[in-house]
Every structure is written in structure tokens, then in C-alpha cells.
Amino acid sequence: MGSLDRATMETAVRRYFEACNAVDRDLFARCVSERVVHYLAHGMAGPVHGIDPIVERWGADVRANGSHWAVDAVYADEGTRTAVCEWTAFKPRLGKVLRGAEVYRFDDAGLIDEVRIYYASRRDDTVAVNELEGFPYADRGFAT
């Protein structure tokens, strides 16, 4: 892995949220790889592959719910080329506020090539395993 500094990773994460709020494909392309994979929580019909499906997904949420997102904090690790963002999502038409965190992995070009979302919510006791749909936990060395 080549070097990627913290400031560059933080800028990319903040730009990602700006792109989500603006539903701006060109802005997404400045921070996200065309091959990006966005893993979602179980039951959210994920993962989402590629910039265009991500633009469509979050654009639909913005239009339907008036959604917008705020970055609360970003933490980045140069050694692993990974960043974590704590965020708040506002959904005014639903009268809801959601909080969560996302983990971002960066490719050799310094673009986000993976997003893993985690919501600050209760566990779901109706399912045996609470995890992201489609994420290769065992292949990545996570405890299974």
C-alpha cells in the first residue's frame, strides 16, 4: 500500500457527505472509485456497487424524505488507509434522526473504494447474526 495522509482521507470523507447531500455525481467521482462497494445493514438491500447506484439510492432518499447528513467526526489511519466517520442523518419528512458510523477503505488512487455503514441502534433479536449483508467477514479475517 502506498502512503495516503490523514488530511486527504478526511477531505474525501467530508466530500462524500457533501456529494450525498447535493446528490452530485461529479462530486462523488472526485472522492469515490467507480468500483466502490457500499455495504449496508441487514435488510437494507445491499451491498450497492458503483457510483451511479449510490447516487440513485441516496438521491431517492433526499427526494422522498428531505434527508441530509452531517459529519460529526472523522478519524483516519494512514497505515491501513482506512477512515471512520461518525455522522447524523436528518429525515425531516419522517420526523427521524439517525446516528451511526461508517468505515471507509481507500484504493491506490486515494479514492474511497468501500463503505461499511453501522447504525447506532438496538440489536435485532429476530435474526441470528447482526451484520452487514454480503460483507465477506471470514475472508477479511473478522471473527466468525
Short mmCIF file of C-alpha atoms in Angstrom, two decimals:
data_model
loop_
_atom_site.label_atom_id
_atom_site.label_comp_id
_atom_site.label_asym_id
_atom_site.label_seq_id
_atom_site.Cartn_x
_atom_site.Cartn_y
_atom_site.Cartn_z
CA MET A 1 0.00 0.00 0.00
CA GLY A 2 1.24 3.44 -0.88
CA SER A 3 1.04 6.32 1.55
CA LEU A 4 -2.12 8.33 1.95
CA ASP A 5 -2.22 11.10 4.53
CA ARG A 6 -4.96 11.69 7.09
CA ALA A 7 -5.94 15.08 5.72
CA THR A 8 -6.56 13.63 2.25
CA MET A 9 -8.71 10.83 3.68
CA GLU A 10 -10.70 13.24 5.85
CA THR A 11 -11.27 15.55 2.88
CA ALA A 12 -12.54 12.61 0.81
CA VAL A 13 -14.96 11.54 3.55
CA ARG A 14 -16.30 15.07 4.01
CA ARG A 15 -16.64 15.43 0.21
CA TYR A 16 -18.57 12.14 0.14
CA PHE A 17 -21.15 13.60 2.54
CA GLU A 18 -21.28 16.82 0.52
CA ALA A 19 -21.96 14.70 -2.58
CA CYS A 20 -24.70 12.77 -0.76
CA ASN A 21 -26.42 15.97 0.33
CA ALA A 22 -26.14 17.57 -3.11
CA VAL A 23 -26.87 14.32 -4.99
CA ASP A 24 -23.96 15.33 -7.21
CA ARG A 25 -22.40 12.56 -9.31
CA ASP A 26 -19.40 14.69 -10.32
CA LEU A 27 -18.63 15.38 -6.66
CA PHE A 28 -18.94 11.66 -5.89
CA ALA A 29 -16.45 10.92 -8.68
CA ARG A 30 -13.91 13.23 -7.00
CA CYS A 31 -13.84 11.09 -3.86
CA VAL A 32 -15.22 7.63 -4.72
CA SER A 33 -13.90 4.92 -7.02
CA GLU A 34 -16.12 3.76 -9.89
CA ARG A 35 -15.75 0.28 -8.34
CA VAL A 36 -16.93 1.36 -4.87
CA VAL A 37 -18.94 -1.11 -2.81
CA HIS A 38 -21.26 0.28 -0.12
CA TYR A 39 -22.20 -2.40 2.41
CA LEU A 40 -25.49 -1.76 4.22
CA ALA A 41 -27.12 -3.04 7.37
CA HIS A 42 -29.07 -6.28 7.15
CA GLY A 43 -32.44 -5.75 5.50
CA MET A 44 -31.43 -2.64 3.52
CA ALA A 45 -30.97 -4.49 0.19
CA GLY A 46 -27.23 -4.16 -0.06
CA PRO A 47 -24.49 -4.06 -0.94
CA VAL A 48 -24.61 -1.28 -3.52
CA HIS A 49 -21.96 -1.46 -6.26
CA GLY A 50 -20.70 1.59 -8.16
CA ILE A 51 -21.14 5.35 -8.09
CA ASP A 52 -24.33 5.57 -10.14
CA PRO A 53 -26.35 3.18 -7.95
CA ILE A 54 -25.13 5.08 -4.86
CA VAL A 55 -26.18 8.40 -6.40
CA GLU A 56 -29.58 6.90 -7.24
CA ARG A 57 -30.01 5.39 -3.77
CA TRP A 58 -29.18 8.48 -1.74
CA GLY A 59 -30.86 10.78 -4.27
CA ALA A 60 -34.11 8.87 -3.81
CA ASP A 61 -33.77 9.28 -0.04
CA VAL A 62 -33.14 13.02 -0.37
CA ARG A 63 -36.16 13.46 -2.65
CA ALA A 64 -38.53 11.24 -0.66
CA ASN A 65 -37.55 12.17 2.90
CA GLY A 66 -35.75 15.51 2.66
CA SER A 67 -32.74 13.65 4.02
CA HIS A 68 -29.42 15.30 4.68
CA TRP A 69 -26.34 14.19 6.57
CA ALA A 70 -23.87 15.90 8.87
CA VAL A 71 -20.33 14.79 9.65
CA ASP A 72 -19.76 14.75 13.39
CA ALA A 73 -16.17 13.46 13.43
CA VAL A 74 -13.65 11.77 11.13
CA TYR A 75 -10.78 9.54 12.25
CA ALA A 76 -8.20 8.32 9.75
CA ASP A 77 -5.34 5.82 9.87
CA GLU A 78 -2.59 6.22 7.30
CA GLY A 79 -1.16 2.77 7.95
CA THR A 80 -4.32 0.92 6.95
CA ARG A 81 -5.65 3.58 4.53
CA THR A 82 -8.92 3.47 6.43
CA ALA A 83 -11.09 6.24 7.86
CA VAL A 84 -14.09 6.18 10.18
CA CYS A 85 -16.79 8.84 10.26
CA GLU A 86 -19.44 9.40 12.92
CA TRP A 87 -22.49 11.04 11.35
CA THR A 88 -26.02 12.23 11.92
CA ALA A 89 -28.77 11.74 9.33
CA PHE A 90 -31.81 14.00 9.36
CA LYS A 91 -35.03 12.78 7.73
CA PRO A 92 -37.44 15.66 8.27
CA ARG A 93 -40.37 14.24 6.30
CA LEU A 94 -40.24 11.15 8.50
CA GLY A 95 -39.59 13.11 11.69
CA LYS A 96 -36.48 10.99 12.34
CA VAL A 97 -32.84 11.48 13.22
CA LEU A 98 -30.39 8.60 12.84
CA ARG A 99 -26.85 8.33 14.09
CA GLY A 100 -24.15 5.99 13.01
CA ALA A 101 -20.64 5.45 11.76
CA GLU A 102 -19.09 4.34 8.51
CA VAL A 103 -15.75 2.73 7.76
CA TYR A 104 -14.07 3.80 4.52
CA ARG A 105 -11.31 1.94 2.69
CA PHE A 106 -9.16 3.78 0.13
CA ASP A 107 -7.68 2.48 -3.12
CA ASP A 108 -4.25 3.19 -4.63
CA ALA A 109 -5.56 6.39 -6.24
CA GLY A 110 -6.73 7.74 -2.86
CA LEU A 111 -10.42 7.22 -3.67
CA ILE A 112 -12.94 5.54 -1.41
CA ASP A 113 -13.48 2.01 -2.72
CA GLU A 114 -15.51 0.60 0.17
CA VAL A 115 -18.03 1.97 2.65
CA ARG A 116 -19.38 -0.05 5.57
CA ILE A 117 -22.30 1.50 7.46
CA TYR A 118 -23.16 0.89 11.10
CA TYR A 119 -26.21 2.40 12.79
CA ALA A 120 -26.37 3.38 16.43
CA SER A 121 -29.39 1.22 17.14
CA ARG A 122 -30.65 -1.71 19.15
CA ARG A 123 -29.62 -5.13 18.12
CA ASP A 124 -32.14 -7.17 16.17
CA ASP A 125 -33.00 -10.29 18.15
CA THR A 126 -35.16 -11.59 15.29
CA VAL A 127 -32.03 -12.57 13.33
CA ALA A 128 -29.30 -14.97 14.44
CA VAL A 129 -26.40 -12.78 13.30
CA ASN A 130 -26.39 -8.98 13.30
CA GLU A 131 -24.02 -7.96 10.49
CA LEU A 132 -23.76 -6.22 7.15
CA GLU A 133 -25.40 -8.00 4.24
CA GLY A 134 -22.90 -9.51 1.84
CA PHE A 135 -19.74 -8.37 3.63
CA PRO A 136 -17.01 -11.07 3.49
CA TYR A 137 -16.26 -11.22 7.22
CA ALA A 138 -14.31 -14.50 7.22
CA ASP A 139 -12.34 -13.58 4.09
CA ARG A 140 -11.23 -10.34 5.77
CA GLY A 141 -10.14 -12.05 8.97
CA PHE A 142 -13.06 -10.95 11.16
CA ALA A 143 -14.14 -13.31 13.94
CA THR A 144 -16.99 -15.52 12.73
#
